[in-house]
Amino acid sequence: MFAVPSMILWAIASMTVLGVLFGVGLVLAARAFRVQEDPRIDAVLEALPGLNCGSCGYAGCRSYAEAVVEGEKVSLCTAAGPDVTRMVAELMGVEVVEGARLRAVVHCSGGTSQCGQRFEYVGEHDCRAAHITAGGPKACAYGCLGLGTCAIVCPFGAIAMSEEGLPVIDPEKCTACGICVRVCPRDLISLLPVDWKIYLGCSTGDRGKLVKDICSVGCIACGLCAKKDPHQAIVMEDNLPVLDYEKAEGDFATAAEVCPMNCFVVEGELVAASVGAPGETQGSA
Amino acid sequence: MAKTMTFPVGGVHPEEGKDRTSGLPIRVSEPPGEVAVLMAQHIGAPARPVVKKKDRVRKGQLVGEAQGFISANVHAPVSGAVKAVEERIYSVTGRRVPAVIIENDGQERWARGLNEPQDVESMEPARMVELVHECGVVGLGGATFPSHVKLSPPAETPIADVFVNGAECEPCATVDHRLMLEHTDDVVDGLKLIMRIVKAPNGYVGIERNKPDAIEAFRKALADEASIRVVALQVKYPQGAEQQLITAVTGREVPSQGGLPGDVGCLVHNVATTLAVRDAIRFRRPLVERALTVTGDGIENAGNFVERVGTSVAGILERQGLREGANQLILGGPMMGIAQGTADVPLVKGNNALLVLRGARIPPQRDCIHCGRCVEHCPLGLMPAELSIACEKQDWDAAVELNMLECKECGCCAYVCPAKRRIVHMIKFGKAELRLRKARAREGS
C-alpha cells in the first residue's frame, strides 16, 4: 500500500539531490571557465539604440560597443544622435566635440513632370537594376530613376517617394547613416549639415543644350550663380556649379535666386513655384 | 564524318528565324555621311582619342589608341574631317562614352601603308600578332575580346587545336553563314594563319548542321587538308558558345572559376573574326567595317550588309524601312542581344545582328514554381532558379555560392521558364552589384 507514495518520495528526493549536484557543478564550472569581459561593453551596448543598422561601420551595435571600449570614437552612431553620444562618452570618460548634425539631401529635382522617360522599363523594381539596363529609362543619364531603392533600404523610414517619383527625405527622421548614399546608383544623395539650407538639386554632367531638351529643372551650366554669388564661393566644373559651403558659410541665397532653371533647393522647396508642378516635387513627408 | 556532335548538358531549340536572310548575299552599303567611332567598343580598357576637332583623317588612320595590353585600337572608318570628340551612347551598356565624330568626304582614301598586300610568307608570328593588334581586331561574335590577346597564349599552355566558330547558333543571325559561303577560302586562309601563329597542329571548322551548304563548301575547300577538319554540329543553342563548342568537338571541358580555352589547349575564333585577322595580316587592313544581319518582323527589307563601324543604327533602320508597330530594337540576336532604349546609337565592332521586333511584349513575371526546367536546360549545369531567387533577395553571397559568376548569360533559363522570370536580368544585376562591392572594397583598403 505504501509502495506508491514511497516511490514518489524517492523520485522527489533523487531529483532534488541531482538538482543540487548539477547546480553546484554549474556554479563551479561558471567560476572555473569564467570569461573576463569589460563590464563597460554591456553598459555601452545598453546605451546604443540596438538597431544594428551598421552605419557606424561595424557589424552591429555589439561590435561597435566592443570597439568603443577598445578606444574607437564615441561619435560614430549617427542613428541615435547627440544624446546617445553624450551617454557613451560619459561611460567611457571622454569629451565629445559636437559636430554639426547631418541629414541626407537629394541632388535631383527632375520628377516625372519635369524629366521624361526614354523607354518603358519592365525589369527588376530596383534603381540599381534599372541603371544597368540600357543606361536606365530616365531621359537624363544623371537623374533620379525613381524606383525608390533608397526608400526601401532606409532603416529609419525617413524616405518616401513622392508622386513625382522623387525621394523626399524627412530631416527629422534622417540620422545621416549614409545607407541611401551608398545604394543610389547615380550618386544623387549626399549628407549635409542641417544648417546648410540651400543645396543644388541637379547632378547633370551634360551640356546645357541637351539638359534643356530633356529636363525643365536641370542645370544648363550658364554660370550665372557663380557670377552673381557675393561670396565668390561657386566654381563651374563639368557643366555643374560646385558650392564651397565653408567659404559662403552656407549662404547661397543669391545664387538660388538668380538661377534661371531653379536648380537650387531651399529647405526642401524649389525657390520659385514657377516650374512644373509646384509644391508637389518636394512635399514635406 | 557523318556523326554530329554537341555539348552534353542543357541547351534549347529556339525558332531559328534564319530563312528570311540566309539566302541573301552580303551587300556592301554606301558609307554614311558621318560616323561616330566609340573609344570603348571592346572588352578591356577604353582607347584614348588621338585626334582632335578639325583634324583631317584618312581611312584606316588611328583615332583611338589602345591603353594597355587588354584593349584595342580604333580607326577611322572613312576619310574626312573630325567634326567633334564628344560622348555617344555605347549600345552594350547604354552609357555614354567618348567618341570621335568624323564627317565623310567621300574620298575613301586609305592612310599610307594600309590596305596593301604584305609579305606573309616570310613573316614572323610575332609580327602577325603585332599587325592584328595594330589593326584593332576584336572578337566579332559579340564578345569583342581583343584578338591579339588570344593570339598570344602563355608559354605554359600551348595551343593544339584552333577552331573557326561557324556554329552561329543565335537565332535570326545569318551573317556568318553568308561569310562562310562567300569567303570560304579566305576563312581557311585565316585559320591557317592563326594555326601558324600559335603553332597548332590541328584546325577545326565547326558548323551547325542547319547550314549544309556551308559544310559542303568547307569539305570541298579542305579536301586535301589533313590538318583541318570540318565538324558538323548538332543544331542546339548555345552550340556556338566557346566552351560548348570545345566540349562538343574535343570532349574537353574548360575549367570553371575563370578558366580559358587555352587551359585545355584550344583557341576559338568566330568566322568574321578569322576574316578580320586575315585582313590584318595579309593586307594590314584595320577593322573599320563589319558584316551584319538586319532582320526581324519589324524590318521591311531584311538582309546581310557590310557597314562601316560608327554608322548610325537609326540610319540603317531608316534605310531598310520599319514596319508599322515595330517597337523593339535589339543589337545582336534574340537570345543574347541587348535591347536598346534608343536607335540613336552608333554601330560598334561587336554588332553581328540588328533585330527589330513588331508588337513585342514582355510578359509579367511570376513567382518561381520550382519546376526545374531551367536547371535541366542550363548548359553550364547551374541552378538558375535558385540564382534568380538569391538575386531577388539581394543575397549576393548566396548567389556567388551558387556560382553566379560562372553564368555566361546565354538565356536558356529565361527562354524555358514557364513563370516568365527575368532570370538573366537578375543575374546581370547581381554581377553588377558584386563588381561594385569589389570596387568599393578596393577603395576602402
XYZ file of C-alpha atoms in Angstrom:
730
model
C 0.000 0.000 0.000
C 2.888 2.373 0.784
C 4.758 1.454 -2.339
C 3.258 4.240 -4.369
C 3.924 7.197 -2.012
C 7.450 5.975 -1.226
C 8.139 5.775 -4.951
C 7.069 9.385 -5.290
C 9.162 10.380 -2.304
C 12.131 8.598 -3.792
C 11.669 10.360 -7.033
C 11.413 13.749 -5.382
C 14.419 13.039 -3.198
C 16.580 11.805 -6.042
C 15.634 14.717 -8.317
C 16.410 17.166 -5.508
C 19.800 15.605 -4.883
C 20.573 15.573 -8.609
C 19.381 19.148 -8.914
C 21.618 20.307 -6.094
C 24.559 18.378 -7.502
C 24.161 19.810 -11.008
C 23.553 23.238 -9.571
C 26.793 23.106 -7.613
C 28.541 21.716 -10.690
C 27.287 24.573 -12.858
C 28.323 27.171 -10.289
C 31.798 25.669 -10.083
C 32.033 25.447 -13.863
C 30.903 29.053 -14.218
C 33.632 30.137 -11.779
C 36.297 27.944 -13.362
C 35.593 28.874 -17.007
C 34.602 32.461 -16.415
C 35.467 34.792 -19.332
C 36.629 38.163 -18.217
C 34.677 40.838 -20.069
C 34.832 44.533 -19.700
C 31.558 45.480 -17.998
C 31.614 48.687 -19.971
C 30.778 46.764 -23.160
C 27.367 45.904 -21.787
C 26.899 49.389 -20.472
C 27.723 50.930 -23.836
C 25.548 48.407 -25.624
C 22.724 49.343 -23.291
C 23.112 52.985 -24.264
C 23.189 52.301 -28.015
C 19.871 52.105 -29.875
C 20.215 48.429 -30.783
C 19.105 48.872 -34.397
C 22.118 47.064 -35.819
C 21.927 49.357 -38.859
C 25.660 49.259 -39.459
C 26.011 52.959 -40.160
C 28.905 53.200 -37.693
C 30.877 50.857 -39.926
C 30.674 47.891 -37.558
C 28.632 44.727 -37.992
C 26.137 45.709 -35.320
C 25.689 47.579 -32.085
C 27.569 45.000 -30.030
C 30.673 45.009 -32.198
C 30.637 48.808 -32.134
C 30.318 48.710 -28.318
C 33.334 46.407 -28.152
C 35.267 48.746 -30.420
C 34.333 51.768 -28.320
C 35.755 50.086 -25.239
C 38.894 49.329 -27.268
C 39.234 53.039 -27.963
C 37.088 53.695 -31.060
C 35.487 57.118 -31.422
C 32.268 57.507 -29.430
C 30.506 59.634 -32.025
C 30.083 57.090 -34.807
C 26.498 56.154 -34.039
C 24.676 58.543 -36.290
C 21.444 56.667 -35.861
C 20.874 57.734 -32.262
C 22.051 61.305 -32.291
C 23.936 63.501 -29.826
C 22.187 62.316 -26.644
C 23.456 58.782 -27.040
C 26.906 60.002 -27.993
C 26.984 62.008 -24.781
C 25.894 58.982 -22.732
C 28.523 56.768 -24.314
C 31.160 59.442 -23.827
C 30.208 59.674 -20.166
C 30.566 55.917 -19.749
C 33.948 55.999 -21.390
C 35.038 59.132 -19.588
C 35.898 61.090 -22.727
C 34.966 64.505 -24.014
C 32.813 64.834 -27.134
C 33.404 67.503 -29.663
C 29.961 68.079 -31.059
C 29.885 68.330 -34.821
C 27.021 69.655 -36.855
C 24.101 67.284 -37.262
C 23.856 65.949 -40.783
C 20.933 64.904 -42.939
C 20.674 63.411 -46.387
C 19.598 65.517 -49.349
C 18.761 64.543 -52.940
C 20.539 66.352 -55.739
C 17.858 65.888 -58.368
C 14.563 67.748 -58.779
C 13.576 66.234 -62.091
C 10.390 64.355 -61.305
C 8.159 62.714 -63.891
C 6.615 66.018 -64.967
C 9.984 67.748 -65.360
C 12.050 64.997 -66.954
C 10.630 62.252 -69.174
C 11.396 58.604 -69.815
C 13.416 57.281 -72.744
C 11.704 53.906 -72.695
C 9.430 51.749 -70.608
C 11.385 49.743 -68.075
C 9.878 46.416 -67.052
C 12.736 44.697 -65.203
C 13.545 44.251 -61.511
C 11.990 47.036 -59.458
C 15.288 48.397 -58.200
C 17.137 51.539 -59.264
C 20.412 49.653 -59.466
C 18.968 47.067 -61.857
C 17.350 49.792 -63.972
C 20.613 51.714 -64.076
C 22.423 48.841 -65.814
C 19.612 48.294 -68.341
C 20.301 50.316 -71.497
C 21.549 53.137 -69.275
C 18.294 53.469 -67.370
C 14.868 54.611 -68.574
C 15.202 58.219 -67.414
C 15.716 60.772 -70.157
C 18.524 62.270 -68.076
C 21.517 59.990 -67.709
C 22.279 61.511 -64.309
C 18.809 61.953 -62.815
C 16.826 60.039 -60.238
C 15.422 56.772 -61.600
C 12.534 56.947 -59.164
C 12.177 53.269 -58.294
C 12.718 54.059 -54.637
C 15.618 51.809 -53.685
C 16.788 54.474 -51.232
C 13.362 54.490 -49.577
C 13.393 50.676 -49.315
C 16.803 50.468 -47.699
C 16.342 53.344 -45.229
C 16.205 51.644 -41.812
C 14.516 54.662 -40.236
C 11.624 55.161 -42.640
C 12.892 58.649 -43.367
C 12.488 58.446 -47.144
C 9.191 58.449 -49.001
C 8.677 58.560 -52.752
C 6.640 61.499 -53.981
C 4.002 61.192 -56.697
C 6.572 62.715 -58.991
C 8.809 59.718 -58.378
C 11.406 61.551 -56.343
C 12.603 60.628 -52.876
C 11.527 63.027 -50.123
C 13.746 62.824 -47.079
C 12.341 63.762 -43.683
C 15.185 65.653 -41.982
C 13.739 64.854 -38.547
C 13.799 61.101 -39.091
C 17.054 61.066 -41.069
C 20.019 60.029 -38.953
C 22.626 60.502 -41.673
C 23.526 56.814 -41.546
C 24.520 57.042 -45.209
C 22.963 53.790 -46.427
C 20.923 55.611 -49.097
C 24.069 57.440 -50.210
C 25.810 54.140 -50.863
C 22.860 52.458 -52.534
C 21.938 55.158 -55.083
C 23.420 54.053 -58.431
C 23.538 57.640 -59.629
C 25.203 59.125 -56.547
C 22.414 61.650 -56.088
C 22.286 61.684 -52.296
C 24.776 63.373 -50.011
C 24.960 64.208 -46.316
C 24.943 67.901 -45.464
C 24.807 69.683 -42.101
C 21.210 70.628 -41.258
C 22.238 74.285 -41.100
C 23.073 74.326 -44.765
C 19.584 75.048 -46.038
C 20.400 75.562 -49.705
C 21.802 72.896 -51.966
C 21.923 72.053 -55.630
C 19.025 69.975 -56.943
C 20.771 68.736 -60.059
C 23.667 66.391 -60.787
C 23.916 66.538 -64.548
C 27.184 66.313 -66.428
C 25.613 67.138 -69.778
C 25.986 70.299 -71.752
C 23.305 72.945 -71.320
C 21.618 72.428 -74.659
C 20.993 68.755 -74.043
C 19.788 69.387 -70.486
C 17.322 71.970 -71.711
C 15.863 69.443 -74.126
C 15.199 66.792 -71.503
C 14.597 68.498 -68.158
C 12.854 71.670 -67.066
C 14.743 71.985 -63.783
C 18.193 70.867 -64.931
C 21.353 72.937 -64.672
C 22.218 74.415 -68.069
C 25.674 75.460 -66.905
C 25.026 79.140 -67.606
C 27.307 80.058 -64.737
C 25.088 82.873 -63.527
C 25.161 81.590 -59.944
C 28.950 81.640 -59.948
C 28.997 85.129 -61.409
C 26.435 86.651 -59.037
C 27.449 84.910 -55.824
C 28.627 87.627 -53.405
C 30.909 85.184 -51.582
C 32.664 84.003 -54.754
C 32.179 80.510 -53.415
C 30.868 78.855 -56.593
C 33.004 77.476 -59.400
C 31.759 75.719 -62.517
C 33.120 72.205 -63.024
C 31.969 69.697 -65.666
C 28.854 71.723 -66.503
C 27.772 71.990 -62.878
C 28.362 74.544 -60.106
C 30.428 73.347 -57.156
C 29.468 75.037 -53.906
C 32.043 75.878 -51.261
C 29.899 75.924 -48.128
C 32.747 76.879 -45.791
C 33.598 79.922 -47.832
C 29.992 81.094 -48.157
C 29.061 79.954 -44.652
C 26.154 78.050 -46.174
C 24.581 81.186 -47.652
C 23.730 80.692 -51.301
C 20.507 82.709 -51.294
C 21.627 84.993 -54.116
C 22.736 82.105 -56.276
C 19.425 80.348 -55.691
C 17.533 83.468 -56.638
C 19.344 84.172 -59.875
C 19.286 80.594 -61.196
C 17.080 80.695 -64.322
C 16.311 76.974 -64.093
C 15.509 76.914 -60.363
C 18.107 74.249 -59.762
C 18.749 75.193 -56.163
C 16.657 73.613 -53.453
C 15.929 75.744 -50.415
C 14.798 73.819 -47.342
C 13.252 71.136 -49.486
C 11.256 73.605 -51.604
C 12.006 74.974 -55.037
C 12.955 78.645 -54.943
C 10.163 79.857 -57.154
C 6.995 77.916 -57.766
C 7.069 78.634 -61.471
C 8.225 75.337 -62.866
C 6.433 72.045 -63.452
C 4.001 71.130 -60.736
C 4.874 73.459 -57.883
C 4.941 72.134 -54.380
C 4.419 68.539 -55.428
C 8.037 67.825 -56.131
C 9.296 68.388 -52.640
C 6.431 68.000 -50.231
C 7.024 67.656 -46.539
C 6.588 63.973 -45.822
C 32.354 12.243 -90.509
C 28.600 11.810 -90.618
C 28.455 11.930 -86.841
C 27.114 15.200 -85.459
C 28.491 16.486 -82.234
C 27.167 18.574 -79.422
C 27.729 19.503 -75.791
C 26.386 17.101 -73.145
C 24.294 19.209 -70.742
C 21.355 21.536 -71.312
C 20.630 23.763 -74.286
C 17.432 24.783 -76.049
C 15.965 24.824 -79.547
C 14.551 28.281 -80.224
C 12.830 29.043 -83.508
C 15.651 29.708 -85.966
C 14.238 32.641 -87.919
C 17.135 32.453 -90.371
C 15.269 31.614 -93.591
C 14.473 35.211 -94.399
C 18.095 36.304 -94.785
C 20.244 33.167 -95.117
C 19.788 33.141 -98.900
C 20.590 36.826 -99.395
C 24.176 37.604 -100.432
C 26.051 40.186 -98.370
C 25.707 43.665 -99.860
C 28.186 46.441 -99.225
C 26.284 49.527 -98.063
C 27.062 53.082 -99.060
C 29.298 54.612 -96.402
C 27.349 57.143 -94.307
C 27.975 60.887 -94.357
C 29.013 60.859 -90.745
C 30.353 58.210 -88.391
C 30.690 58.177 -84.595
C 33.570 55.947 -83.583
C 33.377 54.938 -79.933
C 36.565 54.730 -77.904
C 35.152 51.916 -75.770
C 33.729 49.235 -78.040
C 35.692 46.238 -76.803
C 36.349 44.377 -73.590
C 39.201 45.934 -71.617
C 40.473 49.470 -71.215
C 38.865 52.141 -73.438
C 41.069 53.589 -76.162
C 42.350 57.146 -75.855
C 41.390 59.608 -78.620
C 44.495 60.702 -80.549
C 42.785 63.151 -82.909
C 41.037 66.412 -82.179
C 38.373 68.574 -83.707
C 39.118 69.774 -87.268
C 41.878 67.194 -87.836
C 41.839 65.594 -91.291
C 41.867 61.837 -91.137
C 42.325 59.190 -93.770
C 40.516 55.895 -93.884
C 42.126 53.403 -91.528
C 44.028 56.075 -89.635
C 44.346 55.521 -85.899
C 41.877 57.693 -83.996
C 41.861 55.878 -80.641
C 44.950 54.303 -79.166
C 44.720 51.085 -77.135
C 45.503 51.613 -73.445
C 47.354 48.609 -72.087
C 47.513 45.013 -73.351
C 43.812 44.167 -72.971
C 42.482 46.995 -75.088
C 42.112 47.651 -78.803
C 42.981 50.348 -81.321
C 40.151 52.187 -83.044
C 40.481 53.527 -86.603
C 38.752 55.994 -88.874
C 36.196 54.068 -90.985
C 36.042 56.855 -93.568
C 38.330 59.639 -94.706
C 37.298 63.151 -93.819
C 37.361 65.766 -91.089
C 36.932 65.250 -87.356
C 33.789 67.132 -86.506
C 33.957 66.667 -82.755
C 35.208 64.465 -79.959
C 32.170 64.015 -77.748
C 30.145 61.407 -75.947
C 27.826 58.950 -77.640
C 25.809 56.042 -76.281
C 27.515 52.643 -76.254
C 24.781 50.159 -77.087
C 26.103 47.402 -74.829
C 25.972 49.375 -71.578
C 23.592 52.158 -72.567
C 26.029 54.640 -71.088
C 27.755 57.432 -72.891
C 31.421 57.068 -73.791
C 33.818 59.343 -75.679
C 33.554 59.104 -79.463
C 35.309 60.619 -82.447
C 32.788 62.040 -84.917
C 34.080 62.093 -88.498
C 32.435 63.781 -91.450
C 32.898 61.664 -94.548
C 34.482 63.457 -97.506
C 33.604 60.544 -99.786
C 37.212 60.214 -100.969
C 37.787 56.777 -99.429
C 41.495 57.476 -99.226
C 43.381 54.967 -97.131
C 46.125 56.144 -94.826
C 49.623 55.458 -96.099
C 50.879 51.861 -95.867
C 47.478 50.408 -95.114
C 45.325 48.131 -97.262
C 48.359 46.891 -99.199
C 49.472 43.273 -99.676
C 52.041 42.236 -97.098
C 54.839 39.724 -97.432
C 53.214 36.997 -95.376
C 55.329 34.001 -96.417
C 58.423 35.197 -94.571
C 56.559 36.926 -91.756
C 57.370 36.072 -88.156
C 54.409 35.083 -85.929
C 55.263 37.981 -83.593
C 54.857 40.439 -86.480
C 51.498 38.871 -87.370
C 50.215 39.373 -83.812
C 51.542 42.909 -83.953
C 49.533 43.557 -87.124
C 46.379 42.111 -85.518
C 46.954 44.380 -82.517
C 47.645 47.387 -84.705
C 44.524 46.798 -86.787
C 42.268 46.756 -83.732
C 40.804 43.305 -84.334
C 38.396 42.135 -81.620
C 36.045 39.158 -81.342
C 33.245 39.900 -83.811
C 30.838 37.299 -82.460
C 29.680 39.864 -79.948
C 32.067 39.495 -77.011
C 34.626 41.891 -78.552
C 37.613 40.432 -76.720
C 40.834 41.810 -78.270
C 42.130 39.140 -80.693
C 45.836 39.810 -80.225
C 45.474 38.734 -76.594
C 44.007 35.403 -77.694
C 46.816 35.026 -80.234
C 49.472 35.473 -77.527
C 48.954 32.353 -75.406
C 51.246 31.961 -72.391
C 54.123 29.511 -72.951
C 52.887 27.104 -70.292
C 49.609 26.430 -72.121
C 50.484 25.623 -75.744
C 47.597 25.584 -78.217
C 46.963 22.303 -80.024
C 43.545 22.919 -81.525
C 42.375 26.026 -83.331
C 38.664 26.437 -84.105
C 36.769 28.560 -86.521
C 33.414 29.003 -84.855
C 30.802 28.810 -87.586
C 28.042 27.449 -85.399
C 26.060 30.691 -85.478
C 23.568 29.244 -83.012
C 21.976 32.616 -82.266
C 18.549 32.717 -83.947
C 17.995 35.205 -86.798
C 21.726 35.847 -87.376
C 22.865 34.683 -90.818
C 25.923 36.787 -91.462
C 28.496 34.144 -90.508
C 26.663 31.675 -92.731
C 26.935 34.061 -95.674
C 30.585 34.827 -94.937
C 31.356 31.110 -94.906
C 29.684 30.652 -98.288
C 31.100 33.757 -99.941
C 34.606 33.719 -98.440
C 35.262 30.018 -97.860
C 38.890 30.135 -98.995
C 39.622 33.310 -97.045
C 38.283 31.715 -93.852
C 40.527 28.697 -94.440
C 43.453 31.038 -95.106
C 42.728 32.944 -91.875
C 42.541 29.691 -89.921
C 45.884 28.565 -91.343
C 47.485 31.889 -90.401
C 46.175 31.573 -86.840
C 47.463 27.971 -86.658
C 50.835 29.254 -87.851
C 50.913 31.994 -85.201
C 50.189 29.716 -82.257
C 51.973 26.715 -83.833
C 48.927 24.483 -83.520
C 48.864 21.158 -85.398
C 45.059 20.827 -85.682
C 42.389 23.081 -87.080
C 38.612 22.709 -86.975
C 35.739 24.457 -88.641
C 32.640 23.906 -86.506
C 29.338 24.440 -88.327
C 25.806 23.653 -87.175
C 24.017 21.118 -89.320
C 21.366 23.644 -90.371
C 23.936 25.114 -92.789
C 24.593 22.091 -95.047
C 25.776 24.292 -97.921
C 28.483 25.817 -95.750
C 29.568 22.396 -94.511
C 29.729 21.207 -98.114
C 31.725 24.264 -99.209
C 34.333 23.730 -96.496
C 34.557 19.979 -97.146
C 35.335 20.798 -100.769
C 37.833 23.510 -99.874
C 39.550 21.313 -97.321
C 39.565 18.092 -99.322
C 43.372 17.976 -99.412
C 43.970 19.347 -95.948
C 44.907 16.664 -93.440
C 45.304 19.031 -90.515
C 41.932 20.780 -90.743
C 38.619 19.051 -90.096
C 35.103 20.215 -90.778
C 32.852 19.332 -87.869
C 29.090 19.139 -88.327
C 27.484 20.188 -85.072
C 24.022 19.395 -83.803
C 21.625 22.324 -84.043
C 21.259 23.376 -80.452
C 21.624 26.729 -78.681
C 24.237 27.727 -77.356
C 26.353 25.494 -79.599
C 28.448 28.483 -80.625
C 29.492 29.350 -77.073
C 33.229 28.834 -76.839
C 33.073 26.264 -74.038
C 30.230 24.316 -75.612
C 31.978 24.180 -78.985
C 35.205 22.899 -77.429
C 33.400 20.254 -75.388
C 31.362 19.151 -78.408
C 34.402 18.600 -80.605
C 37.173 17.537 -78.242
C 35.291 16.284 -75.184
C 37.493 18.553 -73.082
C 35.930 20.892 -70.578
C 37.183 24.409 -69.992
C 37.797 24.676 -66.237
C 35.383 26.780 -64.231
C 36.389 29.673 -61.954
C 37.822 31.763 -64.745
C 39.385 29.020 -66.874
C 40.123 29.839 -70.517
C 40.047 27.695 -73.674
C 43.823 27.925 -73.638
C 43.860 25.855 -70.443
C 42.672 22.864 -72.468
C 44.868 23.676 -75.455
C 42.149 25.306 -77.547
C 41.707 28.626 -79.308
C 38.378 29.690 -80.820
C 37.714 32.478 -83.282
C 34.403 33.339 -84.852
C 34.125 33.330 -88.677
C 34.074 37.110 -89.024
C 36.990 37.467 -86.610
C 39.023 34.923 -88.559
C 38.455 37.014 -91.688
C 39.396 40.211 -89.867
C 42.597 38.583 -88.596
C 43.394 37.536 -92.162
C 42.747 41.053 -93.489
C 45.022 42.476 -90.821
C 47.893 40.132 -91.614
C 47.595 39.862 -95.417
C 46.677 43.488 -96.158
C 47.355 45.440 -92.973
C 43.703 46.466 -93.161
C 42.322 47.902 -89.897
C 38.920 46.732 -88.718
C 36.754 49.588 -89.950
C 33.740 47.730 -91.271
C 31.860 44.584 -90.496
C 29.121 42.420 -91.953
C 25.861 42.095 -90.060
C 22.338 40.784 -90.440
C 19.464 43.249 -90.355
C 16.237 41.375 -89.773
C 13.152 40.874 -87.635
C 9.425 41.186 -88.341
C 9.638 44.939 -87.790
C 12.022 45.403 -90.739
C 10.717 45.934 -94.245
C 13.839 44.961 -96.202
C 15.908 42.417 -94.336
C 19.347 41.359 -95.467
C 23.049 40.982 -94.782
C 25.146 44.085 -95.153
C 28.681 45.333 -94.757
C 28.533 48.531 -92.732
C 31.188 50.923 -91.508
C 31.885 50.969 -87.797
C 30.281 54.091 -86.345
C 27.318 54.154 -88.747
C 24.150 55.349 -87.048
C 21.817 52.440 -86.271
C 18.856 54.773 -86.742
C 20.160 55.490 -90.254
C 20.341 51.779 -91.122
C 16.797 51.260 -89.830
C 15.532 54.165 -91.879
C 17.219 52.830 -95.000
C 15.827 49.317 -94.549
C 12.395 50.588 -93.582
C 10.464 49.997 -90.378
C 7.091 48.303 -90.436
C 4.062 49.603 -88.627
C 4.101 48.558 -84.969
C 7.867 47.997 -84.738
C 8.568 48.599 -81.057
C 11.706 46.758 -80.017
C 15.267 47.162 -81.225
C 17.826 44.554 -80.261
C 21.506 44.716 -81.140
C 22.552 41.098 -81.525
C 20.238 38.125 -81.737
C 17.085 37.462 -79.733
C 18.823 35.237 -77.172
C 21.876 37.251 -76.171
C 21.322 40.563 -77.930
C 20.857 43.745 -75.958
C 17.559 45.630 -76.065
C 18.014 49.312 -76.751
C 16.355 52.342 -75.262
C 17.063 54.375 -78.395
C 18.134 53.772 -82.008
C 20.407 56.775 -81.741
C 23.498 54.621 -81.200
C 26.494 54.109 -83.464
C 27.319 50.651 -84.794
C 30.197 49.015 -82.955
C 32.577 46.213 -83.906
C 30.614 43.673 -81.861
C 27.235 44.115 -83.583
C 26.611 40.958 -85.605
C 22.885 41.473 -85.983
C 20.308 44.182 -85.782
C 16.880 42.895 -84.913
C 13.649 44.844 -84.923
C 10.551 43.232 -83.463
C 6.979 44.205 -84.059
C 4.412 44.217 -81.270
C 6.965 42.845 -78.826
C 5.539 42.480 -75.352
C 7.304 41.490 -72.175
C 5.031 39.216 -70.146
C 4.626 39.857 -66.425
C 6.907 37.867 -64.188
C 5.509 35.407 -61.659
C 6.968 33.561 -58.722
C 9.239 30.592 -59.308
C 7.273 27.330 -59.239
C 10.421 25.221 -58.830
C 9.699 23.138 -61.904
C 13.412 22.727 -62.550
C 13.284 23.326 -66.298
C 15.968 25.991 -66.139
C 18.254 23.566 -64.306
C 17.625 20.974 -66.981
C 18.453 23.400 -69.796
C 21.419 25.303 -68.318
C 24.437 24.355 -70.462
C 26.715 25.031 -67.503
C 24.807 22.879 -65.031
C 23.911 25.806 -62.796
C 20.682 26.246 -60.852
C 19.220 29.397 -62.419
C 16.015 29.216 -60.359
C 17.905 29.348 -57.078
C 20.201 32.013 -58.511
C 17.329 34.254 -59.527
C 15.765 33.879 -56.087
C 19.045 34.723 -54.364
C 19.401 37.787 -56.589
C 15.798 38.789 -55.913
C 16.566 38.680 -52.202
C 19.789 40.555 -52.966
C 21.676 37.874 -51.104
C 24.815 38.206 -53.209
C 26.838 35.848 -51.045
C 24.334 33.082 -51.671
C 24.397 33.907 -55.387
C 28.175 33.572 -55.501
C 27.856 30.303 -53.604
C 25.513 29.181 -56.420
C 28.238 30.028 -58.963
C 26.613 33.152 -60.332
C 29.944 34.286 -61.759
C 30.130 31.195 -63.991
C 26.947 32.219 -65.799
C 27.514 33.276 -69.421
C 24.050 34.851 -69.693
C 23.087 32.661 -72.674
C 19.432 32.956 -71.657
C 18.355 29.298 -71.949
C 16.864 29.506 -68.444
C 14.716 32.542 -69.146
C 13.713 31.028 -72.511
C 12.221 27.898 -70.942
C 10.863 29.463 -67.737
C 7.076 28.948 -67.574
C 6.774 31.698 -64.943
C 8.495 34.106 -67.380
C 11.057 35.051 -64.779
C 13.698 37.540 -65.890
C 16.487 35.310 -64.691
C 19.272 36.763 -66.846
C 18.344 40.317 -65.904
C 18.527 39.421 -62.225
C 21.870 37.684 -62.682
C 23.226 40.712 -64.564
C 22.021 42.878 -61.689
C 23.767 40.603 -59.206
C 27.015 40.650 -61.157
C 26.940 44.448 -61.392
C 26.370 44.735 -57.638
C 29.257 42.375 -56.935
C 31.581 44.355 -59.187
C 30.576 47.490 -57.322
C 31.144 45.843 -53.974
C 34.601 44.687 -55.035
C 35.478 48.145 -56.317
C 34.376 49.656 -53.009
C 36.361 47.108 -51.024
C 39.436 48.034 -53.059
C 38.861 51.710 -52.422
C 38.372 51.097 -48.727
C 41.512 49.030 -48.270
